[in-house]
Amino acid sequence: MTTTAAPLDVTALRADFPILSRTVRDGKRLVYLDSGATSQRPTQVLDAERAFLERHNAAVHRGAHQLAEEATDEYEGARQRIADFVGADFGELVFTKNATEGFNLVAYAMGNAATSGPEAARFVVGPGDEIVVTEMEHHANLVPWQQLAARTGATLKWFKLTPDGRLDLSDVDSVITPRTKVVAFTHQSNVTGVINPVDVLVAAARKVGALTVLDACQSVPHSPVNFRKLGVDFASFSGHKMLGPSGIGVLYGRRELLEALPPFITGGSMIELVKMEGSTFAPPPARFEAGSPMTSQAVGLGAAVDYLSVVGIERINAHEHDLTVAALEGLSSVKGVRLIGPSDAVNRGGAVPFEIEGVHPHDAGQVLDSLGIAVRVGHHCAWPLHRCLNAQSSVRATFYLYNTLDEVDALVDGVREAQKFFGVA
Amino acid sequence: MQLQQMYQEIILDHYKNPHGRGLRDPFDAESFQVNPTCGDEVTLRVKLDGEIVSDVSYDGQGCSISQASTSVLTDLVVGRPVGEAFKKMDAFVELMQSRGQIEPDEDVLEDGIAFAGVSKYPARVKCALLGWMAFKDAVARSQGAA
């Protein structure tokens, strides 16, 4: 679908999101600036889930009755549309419970490689090997790698951050070395919105034969992403951050790799042949989808991808950029506000974290909440990043297609209100 | 306005002028507690003189609710027998878990009654209890060591 560069008609779009018209905290208009944590769902997604359940619900890949057939078609049809959306082939997408499960799937499957067949040898990690992450990671793409290192005796290394919160790539070759087996990094920081140079890291990893694992949770919902063009080996993202349901995530893996990767969770649906003495496994993606999978969630995510495609992901991206610029400008005009991370919107998505001098983020969030403004407060599952940027925690506003410049103004006014309430302005 | 209900003047006073703040010697045991959702932390020391809580000192980083409740804690427990301090703790925990449904007893909780409004916000209950969890743990440690 081609779209013009015309700006979004946000008023019309907002009508698709029933939740945005509700009020909170004694009749306040809801200003939802927490889509980085979870996004809201349009009627089209809700309707798709309901229609599936009312018309086609059955267990997929089991049974020969008509509903089972239809349910399987809906489930696999969603996989195809999602694959098209992110530049992948049908067989390269695995449905998971969430993005976190996707990272764990890769990490645990690698851990299983040592006791699998010779085709899995390239995934074996052990003492002397290195696993590389960054200080910017969400805990979901950090802790599984710490654990893999702990289980296998490999060494965990990481890229540090510059003072403004970008990756310090001044010495890539000393971090990514011939010992490196995996480089796991985020496409876009969930805290600062910083977009990382995937090409630089992929090139460095390839040079030494290391696998790349991309956290695409914050990029796929907000920008055009093509995994094949990016050249990453694995990537994981979640449905609920891209207008889709919770309880579903997606793992991308290059076909050749998924075909050689041993399973993580085993059981029904993922087998080829089962005997009492042992079993063989189905080809991907089925090999990585043990048990009855989520169905209406997959269908809902397919509908979310359709919705994003119709609106146009480039236009969404441009709209969020405008909101980010306005938020950076507005917040930096408030005395006592410290922006965390870059102060500009270059190579950056729609996330703006900040601190207010003399007002703890939790307290600031409470004042904003009393005004109907929903933001995230805390360390946003990125504790090391906060330590690097000398913040114990932060207030974070994140934007999506349905947010408006008025809402950015409301945020800035709310910050002033918080200062007044706590007597620091 | 709801906000004033939550942030009673008493709470803001304790936040701006905390009682007993700063780590002091001597002490019998120390506890470090952290709220994993926001990273707020407190380090709290307890000195017992027999059954009497003779000093509580603390340091930490946190929101107004966690800092003020720890300040109130020192008022409530210092100079009192451990058993009585724990009764106050139980009353405070019960108040915080009440979702605004119980009337606190000022004779027991003194300034602690100001936190009744906080109990209506489940996300903030952990903030109010952070210092108290450290106190409970530190007393257990000092009694274990004795």
Short mmCIF file of C-alpha atoms in Angstrom, two decimals, chain A:
data_model
loop_
_atom_site.label_atom_id
_atom_site.label_comp_id
_atom_site.label_asym_id
_atom_site.label_seq_id
_atom_site.Cartn_x
_atom_site.Cartn_y
_atom_site.Cartn_z
CA MET A 1 0.00 0.00 0.00
CA THR A 2 1.38 3.37 -0.95
CA THR A 3 0.62 6.40 1.09
CA THR A 4 1.31 10.02 0.42
CA ALA A 5 3.51 12.04 2.69
CA ALA A 6 0.40 13.81 4.00
CA PRO A 7 0.39 14.18 7.75
CA LEU A 8 -1.78 11.90 9.82
CA ASP A 9 -5.36 12.88 10.50
CA VAL A 10 -4.95 12.15 14.19
CA THR A 11 -8.48 13.22 15.11
CA ALA A 12 -9.91 10.63 12.74
CA LEU A 13 -7.44 7.96 13.91
CA ARG A 14 -8.27 8.54 17.54
CA ALA A 15 -11.88 7.58 16.84
CA ASP A 16 -10.58 4.05 16.15
CA PHE A 17 -9.30 3.76 19.73
CA PRO A 18 -12.26 3.56 22.13
CA ILE A 19 -10.10 3.79 25.25
CA LEU A 20 -8.81 7.23 24.31
CA SER A 21 -12.24 8.77 24.85
CA ARG A 22 -12.56 7.65 28.46
CA THR A 23 -11.76 9.86 31.41
CA VAL A 24 -9.63 9.03 34.44
CA ARG A 25 -9.18 10.35 38.01
CA ASP A 26 -12.44 12.24 38.45
CA GLY A 27 -13.30 13.18 34.91
CA LYS A 28 -9.87 14.12 33.55
CA ARG A 29 -9.32 13.64 29.84
CA LEU A 30 -6.93 10.71 29.37
CA VAL A 31 -3.55 11.72 27.95
CA TYR A 32 -1.89 8.40 27.21
CA LEU A 33 1.88 8.80 26.94
CA ASP A 34 2.89 5.26 27.85
CA SER A 35 2.70 3.40 24.53
CA GLY A 36 6.35 2.38 24.96
CA ALA A 37 5.11 0.11 27.75
CA THR A 38 1.91 -0.98 26.05
CA SER A 39 -0.02 0.55 23.18
CA GLN A 40 -3.79 0.83 22.83
CA ARG A 41 -5.76 -1.28 20.37
CA PRO A 42 -8.00 0.03 17.60
CA THR A 43 -11.49 -1.32 17.02
CA GLN A 44 -10.17 -3.10 13.93
CA VAL A 45 -7.90 -5.27 16.08
CA LEU A 46 -10.55 -5.91 18.71
CA ASP A 47 -13.05 -6.80 16.01
CA ALA A 48 -10.63 -9.21 14.33
CA GLU A 49 -10.08 -11.07 17.60
CA ARG A 50 -13.79 -11.25 18.26
CA ALA A 51 -14.63 -12.30 14.71
CA PHE A 52 -12.10 -15.12 14.91
CA LEU A 53 -13.58 -16.36 18.17
CA GLU A 54 -17.16 -16.06 16.93
CA ARG A 55 -16.57 -17.72 13.57
CA HIS A 56 -13.43 -19.84 13.41
CA ASN A 57 -12.23 -20.77 16.89
CA ALA A 58 -10.57 -24.17 17.12
CA ALA A 59 -7.15 -25.61 18.00
CA VAL A 60 -4.75 -24.98 15.13
CA HIS A 61 -2.72 -27.67 13.40
CA ARG A 62 -4.93 -30.38 14.88
CA GLY A 63 -8.10 -31.99 13.67
CA ALA A 64 -9.55 -32.22 10.21
CA HIS A 65 -12.87 -30.50 10.79
CA GLN A 66 -13.80 -27.28 9.09
CA LEU A 67 -13.22 -24.99 12.05
CA ALA A 68 -9.77 -26.47 12.64
CA GLU A 69 -8.96 -25.81 9.02
CA GLU A 70 -10.21 -22.22 9.15
CA ALA A 71 -8.47 -21.48 12.43
CA THR A 72 -5.20 -22.81 11.01
CA ASP A 73 -5.62 -20.65 7.91
CA GLU A 74 -6.26 -17.56 10.03
CA TYR A 75 -3.26 -18.28 12.25
CA GLU A 76 -0.87 -18.96 9.40
CA GLY A 77 -2.32 -16.11 7.35
CA ALA A 78 -1.46 -13.74 10.19
CA ARG A 79 2.07 -15.12 10.25
CA GLN A 80 2.43 -14.41 6.54
CA ARG A 81 1.21 -10.81 6.86
CA ILE A 82 3.46 -10.13 9.83
CA ALA A 83 6.40 -11.66 7.94
CA ASP A 84 5.69 -9.35 4.98
CA PHE A 85 5.57 -6.38 7.36
CA VAL A 86 9.08 -6.99 8.74
CA GLY A 87 10.82 -8.28 5.62
CA ALA A 88 10.91 -11.96 6.49
CA ASP A 89 9.79 -15.22 4.94
CA PHE A 90 6.84 -17.15 6.30
CA GLY A 91 9.02 -19.85 7.81
CA GLU A 92 11.29 -17.37 9.56
CA LEU A 93 8.74 -16.13 12.11
CA VAL A 94 8.03 -17.97 15.34
CA PHE A 95 5.12 -16.96 17.56
CA THR A 96 6.08 -16.63 21.21
CA LYS A 97 4.30 -15.47 24.34
CA ASN A 98 6.15 -12.12 24.22
CA ALA A 99 9.47 -10.65 23.12
CA THR A 100 11.16 -11.77 26.34
CA GLU A 101 10.36 -15.37 25.47
CA GLY A 102 11.92 -14.82 22.05
CA PHE A 103 15.27 -13.82 23.59
CA ASN A 104 15.10 -16.70 26.03
CA LEU A 105 14.28 -19.09 23.20
CA VAL A 106 17.52 -18.19 21.40
CA ALA A 107 19.59 -18.19 24.60
CA TYR A 108 18.25 -21.53 25.85
CA ALA A 109 18.40 -23.15 22.41
CA MET A 110 22.06 -22.12 22.24
CA GLY A 111 22.53 -23.62 25.67
CA ASN A 112 21.05 -26.87 24.33
CA ALA A 113 23.37 -26.90 21.32
CA ALA A 114 26.21 -28.67 23.13
CA THR A 115 24.03 -31.78 23.56
CA SER A 116 22.45 -31.65 20.10
CA GLY A 117 23.58 -32.90 16.72
CA PRO A 118 26.53 -31.65 14.63
CA GLU A 119 24.28 -29.17 12.76
CA ALA A 120 23.95 -27.25 16.04
CA ALA A 121 27.72 -26.93 16.55
CA ARG A 122 27.75 -23.30 15.42
CA PHE A 123 25.52 -22.37 18.38
CA VAL A 124 27.66 -23.95 21.09
CA VAL A 125 28.90 -21.51 23.72
CA GLY A 126 31.41 -22.39 26.38
CA PRO A 127 34.37 -21.21 28.47
CA GLY A 128 36.58 -18.84 26.49
CA ASP A 129 33.67 -17.67 24.34
CA GLU A 130 32.24 -14.20 24.69
CA ILE A 131 28.69 -12.88 24.63
CA VAL A 132 28.36 -9.17 23.87
CA VAL A 133 25.46 -6.95 24.98
CA THR A 134 25.12 -3.21 25.66
CA GLU A 135 24.50 -1.09 28.72
CA MET A 136 21.41 0.22 26.96
CA GLU A 137 19.50 -3.06 26.98
CA HIS A 138 16.09 -3.69 28.38
CA HIS A 139 16.45 -6.43 31.01
CA ALA A 140 14.74 -8.79 28.52
CA ASN A 141 17.76 -8.72 26.22
CA LEU A 142 20.31 -8.67 29.04
CA VAL A 143 19.37 -11.14 31.77
CA PRO A 144 18.94 -14.15 29.41
CA TRP A 145 22.51 -13.55 28.16
CA GLN A 146 23.88 -13.16 31.67
CA GLN A 147 22.24 -16.48 32.46
CA LEU A 148 23.57 -18.19 29.32
CA ALA A 149 27.05 -17.01 30.26
CA ALA A 150 26.57 -18.30 33.81
CA ARG A 151 25.34 -21.71 32.60
CA THR A 152 28.04 -22.24 29.99
CA GLY A 153 31.10 -20.53 31.48
CA ALA A 154 31.21 -17.96 28.67
CA THR A 155 32.19 -14.35 29.41
CA LEU A 156 29.71 -11.49 29.18
CA LYS A 157 31.03 -8.23 27.69
CA TRP A 158 29.23 -5.03 26.85
CA PHE A 159 29.33 -1.78 24.96
CA LYS A 160 29.28 1.27 27.22
CA LEU A 161 27.31 4.45 26.71
CA THR A 162 28.45 7.96 25.92
CA PRO A 163 27.38 10.67 28.41
CA ASP A 164 24.39 11.56 26.21
CA GLY A 165 23.23 7.96 26.16
CA ARG A 166 24.36 6.70 22.76
CA LEU A 167 26.40 3.55 22.26
CA ASP A 168 30.11 4.16 22.62
CA LEU A 169 31.40 2.46 19.47
CA SER A 170 34.83 4.08 19.61
CA ASP A 171 36.51 0.72 20.01
CA VAL A 172 34.27 -1.88 18.43
CA ASP A 173 37.09 -4.32 17.74
CA SER A 174 38.08 -4.60 21.37
CA VAL A 175 34.54 -5.51 22.37
CA ILE A 176 33.63 -7.76 19.44
CA THR A 177 36.56 -10.15 19.01
CA PRO A 178 37.17 -13.52 17.38
CA ARG A 179 35.98 -15.04 20.68
CA THR A 180 32.55 -13.43 20.35
CA LYS A 181 29.71 -15.88 19.68
CA VAL A 182 26.70 -13.56 20.06
CA VAL A 183 26.11 -9.83 19.84
CA ALA A 184 22.72 -8.94 21.35
CA PHE A 185 21.59 -5.33 21.15
CA THR A 186 18.58 -3.14 20.89
CA HIS A 187 17.46 -1.43 17.71
CA GLN A 188 15.92 1.45 19.64
CA SER A 189 16.29 2.13 23.36
CA ASN A 190 13.04 1.76 25.26
CA VAL A 191 14.16 4.55 27.59
CA THR A 192 15.82 7.21 25.45
CA GLY A 193 14.53 6.29 21.99
CA VAL A 194 18.15 6.19 20.75
CA ILE A 195 18.38 4.27 17.46
CA ASN A 196 21.53 2.18 17.18
CA PRO A 197 23.59 1.73 14.00
CA VAL A 198 22.60 -1.84 13.24
CA ASP A 199 24.86 -1.91 10.17
CA VAL A 200 28.02 -1.21 12.18
CA LEU A 201 27.28 -3.91 14.73
CA VAL A 202 26.17 -6.47 12.15
CA ALA A 203 29.34 -5.87 10.11
CA ALA A 204 31.56 -6.27 13.17
CA ALA A 205 29.75 -9.43 14.23
CA ARG A 206 29.91 -10.96 10.76
CA LYS A 207 33.61 -10.28 10.53
CA VAL A 208 34.20 -12.62 13.45
CA GLY A 209 31.39 -15.07 12.70
CA ALA A 210 29.23 -14.04 15.66
CA LEU A 211 25.44 -14.23 15.66
CA THR A 212 23.40 -11.05 16.04
CA VAL A 213 20.21 -10.82 18.12
CA LEU A 214 18.19 -7.64 17.75
CA ASP A 215 15.66 -6.28 20.23
CA ALA A 216 13.11 -4.81 17.83
CA CYS A 217 10.34 -4.14 20.37
CA GLN A 218 10.58 -0.37 20.01
CA SER A 219 11.47 -0.18 16.33
CA VAL A 220 8.98 -2.44 14.55
CA PRO A 221 5.91 -0.61 15.93
CA HIS A 222 7.21 2.83 14.96
CA SER A 223 9.38 2.65 11.87
CA PRO A 224 9.82 0.68 8.66
CA VAL A 225 11.91 -2.37 9.60
CA ASN A 226 13.18 -5.01 7.23
CA PHE A 227 15.13 -7.73 9.02
CA ARG A 228 16.54 -9.15 5.80
CA LYS A 229 17.96 -5.78 4.81
CA LEU A 230 19.29 -5.17 8.31
CA GLY A 231 21.09 -8.49 8.05
CA VAL A 232 20.50 -9.55 11.64
CA ASP A 233 20.36 -13.23 12.49
CA PHE A 234 17.59 -13.10 15.09
CA ALA A 235 15.15 -10.43 16.23
CA SER A 236 12.32 -10.34 18.72
CA PHE A 237 9.34 -8.01 19.18
CA SER A 238 6.00 -8.02 20.94
CA GLY A 239 2.40 -7.58 19.81
CA HIS A 240 1.09 -5.33 22.54
CA LYS A 241 3.50 -2.50 21.72
CA MET A 242 2.22 -2.31 18.11
CA LEU A 243 -1.54 -1.99 18.55
CA GLY A 244 -1.89 -5.76 18.91
CA PRO A 245 -2.84 -8.06 21.76
CA SER A 246 -0.69 -8.97 24.73
CA GLY A 247 0.29 -12.61 25.09
CA ILE A 248 1.91 -12.73 21.68
CA GLY A 249 5.41 -11.95 20.53
CA VAL A 250 7.41 -12.77 17.44
CA LEU A 251 10.87 -14.22 17.03
CA TYR A 252 12.54 -13.78 13.67
CA GLY A 253 15.38 -16.08 12.73
CA ARG A 254 17.16 -16.45 9.42
CA ARG A 255 15.83 -19.64 7.86
CA GLU A 256 19.17 -21.38 7.70
CA LEU A 257 19.74 -20.72 11.39
CA LEU A 258 16.29 -21.74 12.57
CA GLU A 259 16.71 -24.98 10.65
CA ALA A 260 19.87 -25.81 12.60
CA LEU A 261 18.81 -24.44 16.00
CA PRO A 262 17.81 -27.04 18.60
CA PRO A 263 14.45 -26.60 20.34
CA PHE A 264 13.88 -24.76 23.61
CA ILE A 265 10.40 -25.76 24.83
CA THR A 266 9.43 -29.28 23.80
CA GLY A 267 6.18 -31.26 23.67
CA GLY A 268 3.23 -31.49 21.33
CA SER A 269 3.14 -29.86 17.89
CA MET A 270 6.89 -29.47 17.62
CA ILE A 271 7.70 -33.11 16.88
CA GLU A 272 8.28 -35.10 13.75
CA LEU A 273 8.34 -38.64 15.14
CA VAL A 274 7.90 -39.73 18.75
CA LYS A 275 8.96 -43.10 20.11
CA MET A 276 9.48 -44.14 23.70
CA GLU A 277 13.24 -44.09 23.22
CA GLY A 278 13.33 -40.57 21.81
CA SER A 279 11.90 -38.11 19.32
CA THR A 280 12.77 -36.08 16.28
CA PHE A 281 11.61 -32.55 15.71
CA ALA A 282 9.55 -30.68 13.14
CA PRO A 283 11.13 -28.09 10.89
CA PRO A 284 10.79 -24.43 11.91
CA PRO A 285 8.69 -22.57 12.77
CA ALA A 286 6.71 -25.49 14.28
CA ARG A 287 9.83 -26.75 16.10
CA PHE A 288 9.68 -23.65 18.30
CA GLU A 289 5.92 -23.59 18.91
CA ALA A 290 5.34 -26.44 21.35
CA GLY A 291 1.87 -26.96 22.76
CA SER A 292 -1.37 -25.26 21.78
CA PRO A 293 -0.42 -21.80 20.61
CA MET A 294 -2.25 -18.51 21.11
CA THR A 295 -4.69 -18.05 18.23
CA SER A 296 -6.95 -15.00 18.52
CA GLN A 297 -3.83 -13.08 19.62
CA ALA A 298 -2.01 -14.02 16.42
CA VAL A 299 -5.04 -13.01 14.38
CA GLY A 300 -5.24 -9.73 16.32
CA LEU A 301 -1.58 -9.03 15.64
CA GLY A 302 -2.18 -9.70 11.95
CA ALA A 303 -4.97 -7.09 12.06
CA ALA A 304 -2.64 -4.65 13.86
CA VAL A 305 -0.08 -5.02 11.09
CA ASP A 306 -2.82 -4.40 8.52
CA TYR A 307 -3.86 -1.27 10.40
CA LEU A 308 -0.29 0.06 10.60
CA SER A 309 0.20 -0.65 6.89
CA VAL A 310 -2.97 1.18 5.88
CA VAL A 311 -2.10 4.23 7.97
CA GLY A 312 1.49 4.01 6.74
CA ILE A 313 4.44 3.32 9.01
CA GLU A 314 6.52 6.14 7.49
CA ARG A 315 3.80 8.65 8.25
CA ILE A 316 3.49 7.33 11.78
CA ASN A 317 7.23 7.68 12.16
CA ALA A 318 7.19 11.27 10.89
CA HIS A 319 4.33 12.16 13.22
CA GLU A 320 6.13 10.74 16.26
CA HIS A 321 9.24 12.63 15.27
CA ASP A 322 7.29 15.91 15.39
CA LEU A 323 5.93 15.03 18.81
CA THR A 324 9.40 14.13 20.06
CA VAL A 325 10.88 17.41 18.83
CA ALA A 326 8.04 19.32 20.52
CA ALA A 327 8.46 17.41 23.78
CA LEU A 328 12.23 17.96 23.85
CA GLU A 329 11.71 21.66 23.20
CA GLY A 330 8.89 22.02 25.70
CA LEU A 331 10.58 20.12 28.50
CA SER A 332 13.96 21.77 28.06
CA SER A 333 12.26 25.16 28.40
CA VAL A 334 11.23 24.24 31.95
CA LYS A 335 13.83 25.26 34.50
CA GLY A 336 14.84 22.35 36.73
CA VAL A 337 14.10 19.66 34.15
CA ARG A 338 16.99 17.45 33.11
CA LEU A 339 16.56 15.47 29.92
CA ILE A 340 18.11 12.01 30.14
CA GLY A 341 19.83 10.82 27.00
CA PRO A 342 20.27 12.90 23.86
CA SER A 343 18.78 16.38 23.87
CA ASP A 344 18.03 16.22 20.14
CA ALA A 345 15.77 14.05 18.00
CA VAL A 346 18.46 12.82 15.60
CA ASN A 347 18.46 9.02 15.22
CA ARG A 348 15.89 8.81 17.89
CA GLY A 349 12.39 7.44 18.26
CA GLY A 350 9.48 8.78 20.28
CA ALA A 351 10.67 8.32 23.85
CA VAL A 352 11.60 11.21 26.13
CA PRO A 353 12.89 10.46 29.62
CA PHE A 354 13.60 13.20 32.14
CA GLU A 355 14.07 14.13 35.78
CA ILE A 356 12.71 17.11 37.67
CA GLU A 357 15.07 18.58 40.21
CA GLY A 358 13.58 18.20 43.68
CA VAL A 359 10.69 15.99 42.57
CA HIS A 360 11.20 12.25 42.60
CA PRO A 361 9.93 10.58 39.37
CA HIS A 362 7.35 8.60 41.32
CA ASP A 363 5.94 11.79 42.78
CA ALA A 364 6.04 13.56 39.43
CA GLY A 365 4.17 10.64 37.88
CA GLN A 366 1.54 10.89 40.61
CA VAL A 367 0.93 14.57 39.91
CA LEU A 368 0.72 13.87 36.16
CA ASP A 369 -1.68 11.00 36.85
CA SER A 370 -3.91 13.31 38.87
CA LEU A 371 -4.14 15.44 35.72
CA GLY A 372 -5.06 12.41 33.59
CA ILE A 373 -1.58 12.07 32.06
CA ALA A 374 -0.26 8.49 31.95
CA VAL A 375 3.54 8.24 31.84
CA ARG A 376 5.98 5.59 33.00
CA VAL A 377 8.09 6.19 36.09
CA GLY A 378 10.95 4.10 37.41
CA HIS A 379 13.84 2.51 35.58
CA HIS A 380 11.66 1.03 32.79
CA CYS A 381 13.41 -2.36 32.99
CA ALA A 382 16.70 -0.72 32.03
CA TRP A 383 18.46 -0.30 35.34
CA PRO A 384 22.04 -0.31 34.02
CA LEU A 385 21.19 2.44 31.52
CA HIS A 386 19.92 4.64 34.33
CA ARG A 387 23.09 4.05 36.34
CA CYS A 388 25.19 5.04 33.32
CA LEU A 389 23.27 8.26 32.89
CA ASN A 390 23.42 9.12 36.60
CA ALA A 391 19.73 8.75 37.18
CA GLN A 392 18.22 6.65 39.92
CA SER A 393 15.02 6.54 37.89
CA SER A 394 13.15 8.74 35.45
CA VAL A 395 9.82 9.92 34.11
CA ARG A 396 9.32 8.70 30.55
CA ALA A 397 6.84 9.92 27.97
CA THR A 398 6.43 7.79 24.85
CA PHE A 399 4.42 8.62 21.77
CA TYR A 400 2.41 6.81 19.15
CA LEU A 401 0.27 7.60 16.14
CA TYR A 402 -2.70 8.70 18.26
CA ASN A 403 -0.87 11.32 20.32
CA THR A 404 -1.16 15.02 19.62
CA LEU A 405 0.83 18.21 20.10
CA ASP A 406 -1.86 19.27 22.60
CA GLU A 407 -0.93 16.26 24.67
CA VAL A 408 2.73 17.25 24.59
CA ASP A 409 1.68 20.69 25.89
CA ALA A 410 -0.36 19.00 28.61
CA LEU A 411 2.75 17.06 29.65
CA VAL A 412 4.88 20.20 29.87
CA ASP A 413 2.17 22.02 31.84
CA GLY A 414 1.87 18.99 34.09
CA VAL A 415 5.60 19.08 34.82
CA ARG A 416 5.24 22.72 35.89
CA GLU A 417 2.29 21.70 38.05
CA ALA A 418 4.44 19.04 39.75
CA GLN A 419 7.12 21.62 40.47
CA LYS A 420 4.54 23.94 41.98
CA PHE A 421 3.00 21.19 44.08
CA PHE A 422 6.33 20.20 45.56
CA GLY A 423 7.41 23.80 46.00
CA VAL A 424 10.48 23.69 43.76
CA ALA A 425 9.44 26.37 41.25
#
